[in-house]
mmCIF file with all atom_site columns, C-alpha atoms in Angstrom:
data_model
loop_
_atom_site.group_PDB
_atom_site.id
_atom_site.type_symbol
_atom_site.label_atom_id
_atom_site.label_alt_id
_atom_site.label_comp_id
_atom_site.label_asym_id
_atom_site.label_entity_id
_atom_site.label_seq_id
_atom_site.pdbx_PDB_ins_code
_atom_site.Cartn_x
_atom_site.Cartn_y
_atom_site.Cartn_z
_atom_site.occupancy
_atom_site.B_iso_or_equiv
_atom_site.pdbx_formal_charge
_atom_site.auth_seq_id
_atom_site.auth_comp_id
_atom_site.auth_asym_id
_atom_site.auth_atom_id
_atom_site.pdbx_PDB_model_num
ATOM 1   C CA . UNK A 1 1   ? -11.296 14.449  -13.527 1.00 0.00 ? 558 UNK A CA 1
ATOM 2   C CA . UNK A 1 2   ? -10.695 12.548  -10.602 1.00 0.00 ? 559 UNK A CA 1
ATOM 3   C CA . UNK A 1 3   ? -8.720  9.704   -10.557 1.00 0.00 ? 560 UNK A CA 1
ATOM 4   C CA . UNK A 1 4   ? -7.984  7.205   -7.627  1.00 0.00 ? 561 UNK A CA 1
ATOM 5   C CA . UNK A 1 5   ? -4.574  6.647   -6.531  1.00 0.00 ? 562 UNK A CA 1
ATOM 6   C CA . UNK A 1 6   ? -3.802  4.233   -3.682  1.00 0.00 ? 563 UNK A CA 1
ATOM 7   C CA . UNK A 1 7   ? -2.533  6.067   -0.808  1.00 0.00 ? 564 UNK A CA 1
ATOM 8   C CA . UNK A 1 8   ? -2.130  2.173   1.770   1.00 0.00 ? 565 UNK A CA 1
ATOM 9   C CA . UNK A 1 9   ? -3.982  -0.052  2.816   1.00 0.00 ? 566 UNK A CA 1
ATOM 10  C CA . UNK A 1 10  ? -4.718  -1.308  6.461   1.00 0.00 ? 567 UNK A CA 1
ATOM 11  C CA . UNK A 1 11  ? -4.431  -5.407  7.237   1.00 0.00 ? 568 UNK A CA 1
ATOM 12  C CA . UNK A 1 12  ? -4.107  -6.794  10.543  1.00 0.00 ? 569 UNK A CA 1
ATOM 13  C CA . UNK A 1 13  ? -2.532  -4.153  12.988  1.00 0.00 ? 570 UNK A CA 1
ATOM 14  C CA . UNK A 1 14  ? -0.507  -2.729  10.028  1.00 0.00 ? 571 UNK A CA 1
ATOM 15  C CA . UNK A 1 15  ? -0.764  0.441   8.585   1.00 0.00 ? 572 UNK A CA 1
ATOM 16  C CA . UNK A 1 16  ? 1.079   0.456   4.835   1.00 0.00 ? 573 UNK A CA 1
ATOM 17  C CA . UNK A 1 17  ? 1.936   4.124   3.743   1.00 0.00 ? 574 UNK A CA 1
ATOM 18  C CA . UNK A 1 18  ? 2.756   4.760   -0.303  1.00 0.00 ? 575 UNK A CA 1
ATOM 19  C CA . UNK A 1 19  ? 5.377   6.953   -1.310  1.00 0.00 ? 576 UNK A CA 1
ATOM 20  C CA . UNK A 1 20  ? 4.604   7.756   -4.455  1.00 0.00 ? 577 UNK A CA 1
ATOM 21  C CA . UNK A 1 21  ? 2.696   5.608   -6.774  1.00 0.00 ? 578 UNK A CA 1
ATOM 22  C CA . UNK A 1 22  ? 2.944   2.062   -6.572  1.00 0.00 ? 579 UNK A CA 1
ATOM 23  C CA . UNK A 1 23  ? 1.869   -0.960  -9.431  1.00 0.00 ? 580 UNK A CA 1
ATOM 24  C CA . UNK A 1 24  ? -0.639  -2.819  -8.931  1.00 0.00 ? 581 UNK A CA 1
ATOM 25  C CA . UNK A 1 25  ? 1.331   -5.850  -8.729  1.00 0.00 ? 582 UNK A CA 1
ATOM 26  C CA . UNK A 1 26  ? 3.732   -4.337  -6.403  1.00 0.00 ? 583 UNK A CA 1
ATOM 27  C CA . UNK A 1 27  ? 0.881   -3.303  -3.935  1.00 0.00 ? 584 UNK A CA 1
ATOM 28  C CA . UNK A 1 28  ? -0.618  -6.856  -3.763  1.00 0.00 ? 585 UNK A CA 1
ATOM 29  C CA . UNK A 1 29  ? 2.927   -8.615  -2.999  1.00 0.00 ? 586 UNK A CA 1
ATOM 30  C CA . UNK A 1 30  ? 3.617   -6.161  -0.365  1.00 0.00 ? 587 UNK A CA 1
ATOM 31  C CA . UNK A 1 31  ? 0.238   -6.858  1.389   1.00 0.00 ? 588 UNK A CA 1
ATOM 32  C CA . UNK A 1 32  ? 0.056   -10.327 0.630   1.00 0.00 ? 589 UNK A CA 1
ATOM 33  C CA . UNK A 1 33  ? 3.689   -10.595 2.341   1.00 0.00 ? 590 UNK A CA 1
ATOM 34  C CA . UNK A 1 34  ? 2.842   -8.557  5.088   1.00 0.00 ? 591 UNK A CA 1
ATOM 35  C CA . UNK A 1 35  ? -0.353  -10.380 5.761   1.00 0.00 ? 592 UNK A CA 1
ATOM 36  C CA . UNK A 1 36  ? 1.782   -13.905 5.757   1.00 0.00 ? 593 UNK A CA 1
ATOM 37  C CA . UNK A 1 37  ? 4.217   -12.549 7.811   1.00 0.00 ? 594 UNK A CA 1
ATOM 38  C CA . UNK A 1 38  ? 2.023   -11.367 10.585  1.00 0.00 ? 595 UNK A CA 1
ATOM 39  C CA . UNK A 1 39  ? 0.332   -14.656 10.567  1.00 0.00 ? 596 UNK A CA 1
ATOM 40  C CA . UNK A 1 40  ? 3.702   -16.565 10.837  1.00 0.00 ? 597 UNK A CA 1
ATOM 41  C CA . UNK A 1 41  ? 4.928   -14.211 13.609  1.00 0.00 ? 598 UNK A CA 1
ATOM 42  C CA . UNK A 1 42  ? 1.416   -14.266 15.262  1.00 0.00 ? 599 UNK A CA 1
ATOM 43  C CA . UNK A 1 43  ? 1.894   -18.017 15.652  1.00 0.00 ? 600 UNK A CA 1
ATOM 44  C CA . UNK A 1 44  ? 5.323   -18.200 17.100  1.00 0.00 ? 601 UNK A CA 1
ATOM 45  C CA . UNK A 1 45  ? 4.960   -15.512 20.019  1.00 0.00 ? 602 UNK A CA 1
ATOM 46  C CA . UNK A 1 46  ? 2.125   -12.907 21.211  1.00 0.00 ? 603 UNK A CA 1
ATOM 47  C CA . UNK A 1 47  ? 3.157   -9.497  19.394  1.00 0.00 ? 604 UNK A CA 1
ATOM 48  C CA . UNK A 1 48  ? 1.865   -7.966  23.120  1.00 0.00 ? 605 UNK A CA 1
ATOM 49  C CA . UNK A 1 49  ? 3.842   -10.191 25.491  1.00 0.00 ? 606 UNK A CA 1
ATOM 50  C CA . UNK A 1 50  ? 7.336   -10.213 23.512  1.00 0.00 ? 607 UNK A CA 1
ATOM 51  C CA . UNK A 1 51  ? 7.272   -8.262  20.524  1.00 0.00 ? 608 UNK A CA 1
ATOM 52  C CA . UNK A 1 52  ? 11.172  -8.563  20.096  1.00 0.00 ? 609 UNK A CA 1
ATOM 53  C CA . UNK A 1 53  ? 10.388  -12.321 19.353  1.00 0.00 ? 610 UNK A CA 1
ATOM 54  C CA . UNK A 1 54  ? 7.486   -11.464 16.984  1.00 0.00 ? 611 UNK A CA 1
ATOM 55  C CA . UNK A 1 55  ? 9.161   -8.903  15.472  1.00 0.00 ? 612 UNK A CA 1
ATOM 56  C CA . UNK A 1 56  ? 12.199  -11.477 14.688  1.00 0.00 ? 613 UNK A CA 1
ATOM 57  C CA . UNK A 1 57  ? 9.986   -14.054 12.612  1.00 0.00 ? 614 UNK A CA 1
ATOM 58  C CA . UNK A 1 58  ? 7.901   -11.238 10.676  1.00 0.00 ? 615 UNK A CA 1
ATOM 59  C CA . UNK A 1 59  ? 11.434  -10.075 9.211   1.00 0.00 ? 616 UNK A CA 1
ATOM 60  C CA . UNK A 1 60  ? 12.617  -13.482 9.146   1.00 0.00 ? 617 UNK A CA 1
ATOM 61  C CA . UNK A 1 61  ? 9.219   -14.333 6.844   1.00 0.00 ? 618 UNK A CA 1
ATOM 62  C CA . UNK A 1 62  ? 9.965   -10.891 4.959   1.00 0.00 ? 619 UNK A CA 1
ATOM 63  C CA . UNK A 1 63  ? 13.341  -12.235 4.018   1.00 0.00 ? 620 UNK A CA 1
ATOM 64  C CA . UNK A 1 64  ? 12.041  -15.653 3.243   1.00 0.00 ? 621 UNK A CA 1
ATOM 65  C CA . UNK A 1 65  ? 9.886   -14.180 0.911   1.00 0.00 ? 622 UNK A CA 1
ATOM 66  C CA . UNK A 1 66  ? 12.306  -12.219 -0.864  1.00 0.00 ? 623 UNK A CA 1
ATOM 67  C CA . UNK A 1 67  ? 12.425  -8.952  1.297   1.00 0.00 ? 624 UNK A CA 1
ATOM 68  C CA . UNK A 1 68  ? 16.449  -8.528  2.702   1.00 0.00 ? 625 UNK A CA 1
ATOM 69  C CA . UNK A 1 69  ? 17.598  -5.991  5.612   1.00 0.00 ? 626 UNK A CA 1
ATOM 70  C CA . UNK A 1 70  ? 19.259  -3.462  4.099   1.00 0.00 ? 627 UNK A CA 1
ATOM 71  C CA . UNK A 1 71  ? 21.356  -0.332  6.134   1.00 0.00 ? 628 UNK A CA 1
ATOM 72  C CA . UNK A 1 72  ? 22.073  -1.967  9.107   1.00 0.00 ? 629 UNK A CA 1
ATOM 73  C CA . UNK A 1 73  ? 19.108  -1.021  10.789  1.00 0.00 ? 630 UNK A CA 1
ATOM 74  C CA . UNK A 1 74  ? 17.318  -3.085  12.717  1.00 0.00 ? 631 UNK A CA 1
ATOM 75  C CA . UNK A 1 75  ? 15.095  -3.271  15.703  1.00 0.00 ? 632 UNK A CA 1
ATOM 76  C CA . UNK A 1 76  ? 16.396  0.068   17.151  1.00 0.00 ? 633 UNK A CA 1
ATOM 77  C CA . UNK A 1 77  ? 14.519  1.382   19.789  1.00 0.00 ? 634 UNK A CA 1
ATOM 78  C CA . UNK A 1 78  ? 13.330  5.266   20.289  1.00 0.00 ? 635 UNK A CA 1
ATOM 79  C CA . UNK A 1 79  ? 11.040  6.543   22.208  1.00 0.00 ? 636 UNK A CA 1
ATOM 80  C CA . UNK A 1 80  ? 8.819   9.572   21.765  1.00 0.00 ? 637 UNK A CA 1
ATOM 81  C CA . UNK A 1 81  ? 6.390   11.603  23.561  1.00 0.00 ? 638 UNK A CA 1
ATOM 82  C CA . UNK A 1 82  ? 2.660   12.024  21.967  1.00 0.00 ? 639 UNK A CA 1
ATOM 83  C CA . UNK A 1 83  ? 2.023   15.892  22.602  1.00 0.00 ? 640 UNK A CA 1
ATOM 84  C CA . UNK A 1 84  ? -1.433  15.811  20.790  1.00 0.00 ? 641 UNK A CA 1
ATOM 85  C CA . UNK A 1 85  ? -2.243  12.892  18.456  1.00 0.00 ? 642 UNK A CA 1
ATOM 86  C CA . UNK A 1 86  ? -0.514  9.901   16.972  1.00 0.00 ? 643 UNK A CA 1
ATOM 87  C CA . UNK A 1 87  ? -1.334  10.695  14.159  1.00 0.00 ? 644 UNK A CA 1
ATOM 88  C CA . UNK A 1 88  ? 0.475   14.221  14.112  1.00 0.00 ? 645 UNK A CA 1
ATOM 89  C CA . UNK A 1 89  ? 3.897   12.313  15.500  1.00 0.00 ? 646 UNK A CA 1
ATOM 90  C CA . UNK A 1 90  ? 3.886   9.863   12.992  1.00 0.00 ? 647 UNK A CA 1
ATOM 91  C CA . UNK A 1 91  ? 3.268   13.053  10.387  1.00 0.00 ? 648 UNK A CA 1
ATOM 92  C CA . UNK A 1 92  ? 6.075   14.696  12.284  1.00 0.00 ? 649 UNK A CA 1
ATOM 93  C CA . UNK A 1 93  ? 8.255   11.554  12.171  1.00 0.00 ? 650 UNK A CA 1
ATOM 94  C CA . UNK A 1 94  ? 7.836   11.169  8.489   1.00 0.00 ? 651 UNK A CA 1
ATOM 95  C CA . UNK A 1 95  ? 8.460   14.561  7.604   1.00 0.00 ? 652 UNK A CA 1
ATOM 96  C CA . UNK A 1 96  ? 11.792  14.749  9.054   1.00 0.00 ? 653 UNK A CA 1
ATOM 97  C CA . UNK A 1 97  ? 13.084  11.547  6.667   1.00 0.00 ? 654 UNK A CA 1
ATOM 98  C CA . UNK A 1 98  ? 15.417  12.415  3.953   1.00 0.00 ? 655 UNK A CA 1
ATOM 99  C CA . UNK A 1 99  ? 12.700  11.870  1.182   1.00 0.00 ? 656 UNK A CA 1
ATOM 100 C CA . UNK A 1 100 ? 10.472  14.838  1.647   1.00 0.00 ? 657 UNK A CA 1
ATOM 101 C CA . UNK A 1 101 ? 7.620   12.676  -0.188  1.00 0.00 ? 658 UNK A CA 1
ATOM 102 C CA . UNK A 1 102 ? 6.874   10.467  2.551   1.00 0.00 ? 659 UNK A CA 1
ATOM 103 C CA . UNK A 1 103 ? 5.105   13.219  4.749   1.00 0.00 ? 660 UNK A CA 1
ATOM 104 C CA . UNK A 1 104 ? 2.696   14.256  2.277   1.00 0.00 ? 661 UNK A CA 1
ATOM 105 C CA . UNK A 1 105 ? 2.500   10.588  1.489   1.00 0.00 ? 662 UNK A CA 1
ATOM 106 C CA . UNK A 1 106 ? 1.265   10.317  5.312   1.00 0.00 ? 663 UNK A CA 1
ATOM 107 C CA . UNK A 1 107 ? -0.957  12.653  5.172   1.00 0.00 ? 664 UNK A CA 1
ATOM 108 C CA . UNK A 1 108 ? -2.778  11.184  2.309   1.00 0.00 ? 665 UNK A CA 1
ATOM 109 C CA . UNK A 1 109 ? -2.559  7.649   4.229   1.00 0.00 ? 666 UNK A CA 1
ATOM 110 C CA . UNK A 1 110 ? -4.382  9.054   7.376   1.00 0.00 ? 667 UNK A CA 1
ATOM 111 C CA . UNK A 1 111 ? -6.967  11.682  5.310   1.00 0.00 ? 668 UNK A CA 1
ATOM 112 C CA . UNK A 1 112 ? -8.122  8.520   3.715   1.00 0.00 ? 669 UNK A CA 1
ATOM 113 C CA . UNK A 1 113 ? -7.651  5.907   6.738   1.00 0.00 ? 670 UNK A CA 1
ATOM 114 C CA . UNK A 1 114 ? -9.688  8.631   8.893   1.00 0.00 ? 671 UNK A CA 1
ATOM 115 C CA . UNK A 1 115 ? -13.368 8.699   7.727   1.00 0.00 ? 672 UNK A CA 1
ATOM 116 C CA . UNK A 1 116 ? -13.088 5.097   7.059   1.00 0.00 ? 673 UNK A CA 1
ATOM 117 C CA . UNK A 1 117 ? -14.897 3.696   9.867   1.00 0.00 ? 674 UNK A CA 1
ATOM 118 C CA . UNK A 1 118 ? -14.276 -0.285  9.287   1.00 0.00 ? 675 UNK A CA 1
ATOM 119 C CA . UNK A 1 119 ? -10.424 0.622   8.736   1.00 0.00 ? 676 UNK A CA 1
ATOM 120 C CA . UNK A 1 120 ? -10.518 2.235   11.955  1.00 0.00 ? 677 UNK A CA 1
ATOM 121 C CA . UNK A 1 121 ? -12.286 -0.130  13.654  1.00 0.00 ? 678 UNK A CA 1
ATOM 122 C CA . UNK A 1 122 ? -10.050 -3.233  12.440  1.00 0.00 ? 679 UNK A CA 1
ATOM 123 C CA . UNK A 1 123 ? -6.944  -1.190  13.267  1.00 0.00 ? 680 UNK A CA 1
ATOM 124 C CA . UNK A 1 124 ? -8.197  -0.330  16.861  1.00 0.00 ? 681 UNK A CA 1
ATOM 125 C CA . UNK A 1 125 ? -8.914  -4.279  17.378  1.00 0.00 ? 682 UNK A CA 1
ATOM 126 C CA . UNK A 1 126 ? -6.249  -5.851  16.029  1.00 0.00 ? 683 UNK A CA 1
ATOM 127 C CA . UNK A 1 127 ? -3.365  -3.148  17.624  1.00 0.00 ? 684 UNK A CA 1
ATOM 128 C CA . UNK A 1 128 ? -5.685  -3.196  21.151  1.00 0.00 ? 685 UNK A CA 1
ATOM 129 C CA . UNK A 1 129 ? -6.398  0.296   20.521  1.00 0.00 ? 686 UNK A CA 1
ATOM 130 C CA . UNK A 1 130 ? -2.424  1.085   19.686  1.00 0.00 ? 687 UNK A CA 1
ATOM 131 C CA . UNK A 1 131 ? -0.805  -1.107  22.122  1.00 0.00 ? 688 UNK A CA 1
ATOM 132 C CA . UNK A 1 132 ? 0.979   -2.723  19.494  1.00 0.00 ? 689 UNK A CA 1
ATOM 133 C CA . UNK A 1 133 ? 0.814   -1.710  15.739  1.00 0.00 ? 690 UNK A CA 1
ATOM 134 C CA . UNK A 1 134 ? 2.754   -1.298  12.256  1.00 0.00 ? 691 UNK A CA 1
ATOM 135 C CA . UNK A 1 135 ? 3.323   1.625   10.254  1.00 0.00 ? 692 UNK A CA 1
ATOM 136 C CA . UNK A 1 136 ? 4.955   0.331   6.875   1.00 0.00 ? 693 UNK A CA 1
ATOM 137 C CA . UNK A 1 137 ? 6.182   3.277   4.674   1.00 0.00 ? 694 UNK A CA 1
ATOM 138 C CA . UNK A 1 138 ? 7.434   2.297   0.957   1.00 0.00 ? 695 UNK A CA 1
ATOM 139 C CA . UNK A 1 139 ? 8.474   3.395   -2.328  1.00 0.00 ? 696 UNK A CA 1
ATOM 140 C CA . UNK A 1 140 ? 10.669  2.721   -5.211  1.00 0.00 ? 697 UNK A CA 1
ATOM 141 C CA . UNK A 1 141 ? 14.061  3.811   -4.663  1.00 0.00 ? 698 UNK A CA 1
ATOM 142 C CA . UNK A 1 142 ? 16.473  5.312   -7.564  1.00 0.00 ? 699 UNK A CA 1
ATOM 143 C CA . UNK A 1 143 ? 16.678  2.284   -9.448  1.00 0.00 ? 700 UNK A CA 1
ATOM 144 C CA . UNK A 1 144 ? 13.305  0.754   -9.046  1.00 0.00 ? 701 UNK A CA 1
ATOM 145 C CA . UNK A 1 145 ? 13.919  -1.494  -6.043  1.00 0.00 ? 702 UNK A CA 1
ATOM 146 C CA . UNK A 1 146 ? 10.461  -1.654  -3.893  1.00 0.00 ? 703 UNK A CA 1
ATOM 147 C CA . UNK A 1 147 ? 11.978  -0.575  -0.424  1.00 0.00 ? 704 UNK A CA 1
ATOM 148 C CA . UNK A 1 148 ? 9.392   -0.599  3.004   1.00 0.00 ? 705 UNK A CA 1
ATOM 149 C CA . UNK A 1 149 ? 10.525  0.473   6.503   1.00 0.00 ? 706 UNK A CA 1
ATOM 150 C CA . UNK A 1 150 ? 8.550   -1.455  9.178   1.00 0.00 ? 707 UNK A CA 1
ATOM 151 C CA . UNK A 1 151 ? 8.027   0.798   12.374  1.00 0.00 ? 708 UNK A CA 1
ATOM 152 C CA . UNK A 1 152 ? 6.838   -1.826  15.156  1.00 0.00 ? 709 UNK A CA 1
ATOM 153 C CA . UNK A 1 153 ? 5.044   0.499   17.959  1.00 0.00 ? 710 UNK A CA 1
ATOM 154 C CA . UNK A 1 154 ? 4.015   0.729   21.239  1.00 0.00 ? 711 UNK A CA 1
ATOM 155 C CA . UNK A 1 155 ? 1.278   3.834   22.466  1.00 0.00 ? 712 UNK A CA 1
ATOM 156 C CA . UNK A 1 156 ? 2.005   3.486   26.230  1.00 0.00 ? 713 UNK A CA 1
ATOM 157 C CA . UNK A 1 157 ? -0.618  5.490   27.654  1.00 0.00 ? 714 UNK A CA 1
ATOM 158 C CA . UNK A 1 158 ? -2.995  5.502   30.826  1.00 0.00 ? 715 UNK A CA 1
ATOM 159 C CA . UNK A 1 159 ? -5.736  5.001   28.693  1.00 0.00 ? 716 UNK A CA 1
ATOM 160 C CA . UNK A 1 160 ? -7.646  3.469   26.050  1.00 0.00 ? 717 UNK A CA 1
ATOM 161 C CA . UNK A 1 161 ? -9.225  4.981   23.258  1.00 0.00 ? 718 UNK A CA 1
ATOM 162 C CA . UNK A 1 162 ? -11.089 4.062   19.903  1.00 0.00 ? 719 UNK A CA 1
ATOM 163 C CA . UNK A 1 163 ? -9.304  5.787   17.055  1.00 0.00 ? 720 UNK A CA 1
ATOM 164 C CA . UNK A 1 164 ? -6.326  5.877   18.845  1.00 0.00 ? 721 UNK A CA 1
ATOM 165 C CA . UNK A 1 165 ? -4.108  7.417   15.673  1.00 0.00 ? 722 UNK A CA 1
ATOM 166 C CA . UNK A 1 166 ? -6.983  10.135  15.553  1.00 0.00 ? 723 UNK A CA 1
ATOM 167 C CA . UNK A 1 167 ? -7.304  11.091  19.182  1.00 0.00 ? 724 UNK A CA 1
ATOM 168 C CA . UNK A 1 168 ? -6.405  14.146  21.071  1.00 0.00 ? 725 UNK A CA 1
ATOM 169 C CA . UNK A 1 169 ? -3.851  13.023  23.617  1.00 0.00 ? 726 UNK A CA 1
ATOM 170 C CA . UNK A 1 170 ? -3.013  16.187  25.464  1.00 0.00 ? 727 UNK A CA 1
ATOM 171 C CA . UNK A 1 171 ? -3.166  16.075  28.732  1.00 0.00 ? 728 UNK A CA 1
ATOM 172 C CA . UNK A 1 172 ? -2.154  12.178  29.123  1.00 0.00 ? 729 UNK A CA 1
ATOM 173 C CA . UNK A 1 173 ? 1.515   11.009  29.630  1.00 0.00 ? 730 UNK A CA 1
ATOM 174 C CA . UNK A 1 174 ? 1.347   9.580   27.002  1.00 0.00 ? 731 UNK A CA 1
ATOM 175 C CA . UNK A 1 175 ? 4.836   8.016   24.759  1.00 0.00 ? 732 UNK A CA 1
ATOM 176 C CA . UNK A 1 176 ? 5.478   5.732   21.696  1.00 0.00 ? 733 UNK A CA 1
ATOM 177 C CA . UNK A 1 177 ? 8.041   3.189   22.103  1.00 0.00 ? 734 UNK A CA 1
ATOM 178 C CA . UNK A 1 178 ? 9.216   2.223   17.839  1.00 0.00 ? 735 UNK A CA 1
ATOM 179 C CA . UNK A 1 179 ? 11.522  -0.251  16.680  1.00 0.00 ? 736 UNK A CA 1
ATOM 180 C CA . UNK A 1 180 ? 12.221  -0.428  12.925  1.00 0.00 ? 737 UNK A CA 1
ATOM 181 C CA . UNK A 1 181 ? 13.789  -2.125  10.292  1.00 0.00 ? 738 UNK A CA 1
ATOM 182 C CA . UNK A 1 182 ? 14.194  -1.487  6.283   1.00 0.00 ? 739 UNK A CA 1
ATOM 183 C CA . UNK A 1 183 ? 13.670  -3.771  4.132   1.00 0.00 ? 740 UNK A CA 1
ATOM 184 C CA . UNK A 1 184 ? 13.998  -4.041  -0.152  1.00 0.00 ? 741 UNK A CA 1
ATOM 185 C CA . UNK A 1 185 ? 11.975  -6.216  -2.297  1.00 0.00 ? 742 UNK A CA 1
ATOM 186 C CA . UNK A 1 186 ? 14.148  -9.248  -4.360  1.00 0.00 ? 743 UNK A CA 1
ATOM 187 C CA . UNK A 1 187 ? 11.208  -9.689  -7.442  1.00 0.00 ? 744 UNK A CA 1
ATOM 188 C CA . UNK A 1 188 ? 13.340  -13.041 -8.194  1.00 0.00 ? 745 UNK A CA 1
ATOM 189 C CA . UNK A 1 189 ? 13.256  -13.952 -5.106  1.00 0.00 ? 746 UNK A CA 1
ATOM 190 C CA . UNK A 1 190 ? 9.515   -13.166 -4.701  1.00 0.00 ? 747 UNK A CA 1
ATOM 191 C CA . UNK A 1 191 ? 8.473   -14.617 -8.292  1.00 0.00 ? 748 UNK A CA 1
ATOM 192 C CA . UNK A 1 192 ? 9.932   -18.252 -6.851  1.00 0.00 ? 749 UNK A CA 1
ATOM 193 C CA . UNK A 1 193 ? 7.898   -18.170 -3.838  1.00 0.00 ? 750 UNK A CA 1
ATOM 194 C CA . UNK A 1 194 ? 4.715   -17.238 -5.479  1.00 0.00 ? 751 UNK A CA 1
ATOM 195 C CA . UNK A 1 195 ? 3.110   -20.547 -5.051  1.00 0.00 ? 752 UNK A CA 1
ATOM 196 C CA . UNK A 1 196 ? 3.756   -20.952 -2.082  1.00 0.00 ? 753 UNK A CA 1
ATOM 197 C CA . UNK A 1 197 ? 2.329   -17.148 -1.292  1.00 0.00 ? 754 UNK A CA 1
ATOM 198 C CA . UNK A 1 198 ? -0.746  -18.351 -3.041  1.00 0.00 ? 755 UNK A CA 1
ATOM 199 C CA . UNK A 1 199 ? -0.955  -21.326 -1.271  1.00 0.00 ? 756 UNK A CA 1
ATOM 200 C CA . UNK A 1 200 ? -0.865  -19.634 2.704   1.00 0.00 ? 757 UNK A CA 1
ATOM 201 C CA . UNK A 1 201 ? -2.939  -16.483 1.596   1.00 0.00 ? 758 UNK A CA 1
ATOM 202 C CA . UNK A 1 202 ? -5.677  -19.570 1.258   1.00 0.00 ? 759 UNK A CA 1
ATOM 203 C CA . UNK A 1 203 ? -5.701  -20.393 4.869   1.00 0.00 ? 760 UNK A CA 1
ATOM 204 C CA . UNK A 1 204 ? -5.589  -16.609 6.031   1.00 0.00 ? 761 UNK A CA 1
ATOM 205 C CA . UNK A 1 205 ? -8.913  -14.600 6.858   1.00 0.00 ? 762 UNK A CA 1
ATOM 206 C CA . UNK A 1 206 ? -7.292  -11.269 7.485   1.00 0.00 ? 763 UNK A CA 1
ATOM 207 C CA . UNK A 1 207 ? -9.435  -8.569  6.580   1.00 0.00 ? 764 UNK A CA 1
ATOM 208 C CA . UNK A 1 208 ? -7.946  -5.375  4.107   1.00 0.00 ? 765 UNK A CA 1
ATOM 209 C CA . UNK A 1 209 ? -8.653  -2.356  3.917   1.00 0.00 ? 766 UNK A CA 1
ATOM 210 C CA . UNK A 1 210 ? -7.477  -0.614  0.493   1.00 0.00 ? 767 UNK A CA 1
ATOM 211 C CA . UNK A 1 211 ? -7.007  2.962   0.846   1.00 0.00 ? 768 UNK A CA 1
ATOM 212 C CA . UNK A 1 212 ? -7.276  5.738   -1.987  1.00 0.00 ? 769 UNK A CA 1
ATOM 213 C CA . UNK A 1 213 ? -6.394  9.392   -2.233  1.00 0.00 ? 770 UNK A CA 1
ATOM 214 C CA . UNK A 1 214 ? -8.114  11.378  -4.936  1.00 0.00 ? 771 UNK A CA 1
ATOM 215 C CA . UNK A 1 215 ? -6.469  13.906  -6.991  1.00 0.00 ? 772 UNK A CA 1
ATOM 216 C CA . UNK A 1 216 ? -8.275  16.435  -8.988  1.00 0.00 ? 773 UNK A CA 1
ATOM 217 C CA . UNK A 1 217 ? -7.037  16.799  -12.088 1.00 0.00 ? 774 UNK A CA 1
ATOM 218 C CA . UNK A 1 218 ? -8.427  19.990  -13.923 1.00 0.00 ? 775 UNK A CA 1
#
């Protein structure tokens, strides 16, 4: 039996990542809030020409909306070189986290985010082909708190390329600059800004893509 299981979803240039399975309420308020947030950071500064700026509102509207930074972490920057494809780092990158579910959960976000050719092609437009995008991991943690790192990145390469997560860049000198910052959800919080969510997701047009991974159950 095969049964679909949502694996992210793509809006704007963000790439959300679950860890684990995720309610369907849960999923909506996380894209909803990171669709509101990009707008609101979109407005105050150009995520290309100062994303420390942008980057400062879209956790400022995170928080506003109920999500709080949590560990101290915040807007640390690494860089990292790309030996073959985006795609592999960021499987790489996840992999090495303390929860050993969020690299499989990768993989399932990418399998599905790869033959989807309007996912791809938003993502490519909206990051300019990777020059600036968002890969949003999340999952409950031990007592049910909705948690979501938010890795802000830059591929600095000498080209372009459509597809950028999926292609082969050995060869290139070719690095990602990431900045990041954790995040948990406050449902309170949240549940007293819902009209006000409803309200701005009126005036937004950003496109989503939902992704799904199928298991097959025998």
């Amino acid at each position: 039996m095969d049964i679909q299981l949502p694996a992210g979803t793509t809006t704007g240039h963000n790439l959300v990542s679950c860890i684990g399975e995720l309610s369907l309420q849960d999923f909506d308020d996380l894209t909803q809030c990171t669709q509101i947030a990009t707008c609101s950071a979109d407005r105050l500064s150009s995520r290309f020409a100062n994303s420390a700026v942008w980057l400062n509102e879209y956790v400022n509207t995170l928080d506003f909306l109920g999500w709080s930074v949590f560990n101290d972490a915040i807007f640390t920057r690494t860089q990292y070189d790309v030996s073959k494809s985006v795609a592999d780092l960021l499987v790489q990158s996840a992999q090495a986290m303390p929860d050993r579910r969020q690299g499989n959960a990768m993989i399932d976000t990418l399998d599905a985010l790869k033959p989807n050719k309007a996912a791809n092609y938003s993502l490519d437009t909206e990051s300019l082909q990777g020059e600036r995008f968002q890969v949003i991991p999340t999952r409950y943690d031990a007592k049910g708190f909705l948690e979501i790192g938010v890795f802000n990145l830059e591929l600095v390469a000498n080209t372009k390329k459509s597809s950028f997560l999926f292609w082969n860049w050995a060869g290139h000198t070719t690095h990602i600059i990431q900045q990041c910052a954790y995040l948990k959800l406050d449902r309170r919080k949240l549940d007293t800004r819902r009209a006000l969510i409803e309200k701005k997701l009126l005036s937004i047009s950003m496109k989503r893509f939902d992704l799904a991974k199928t298991r097959n159950n025998a």
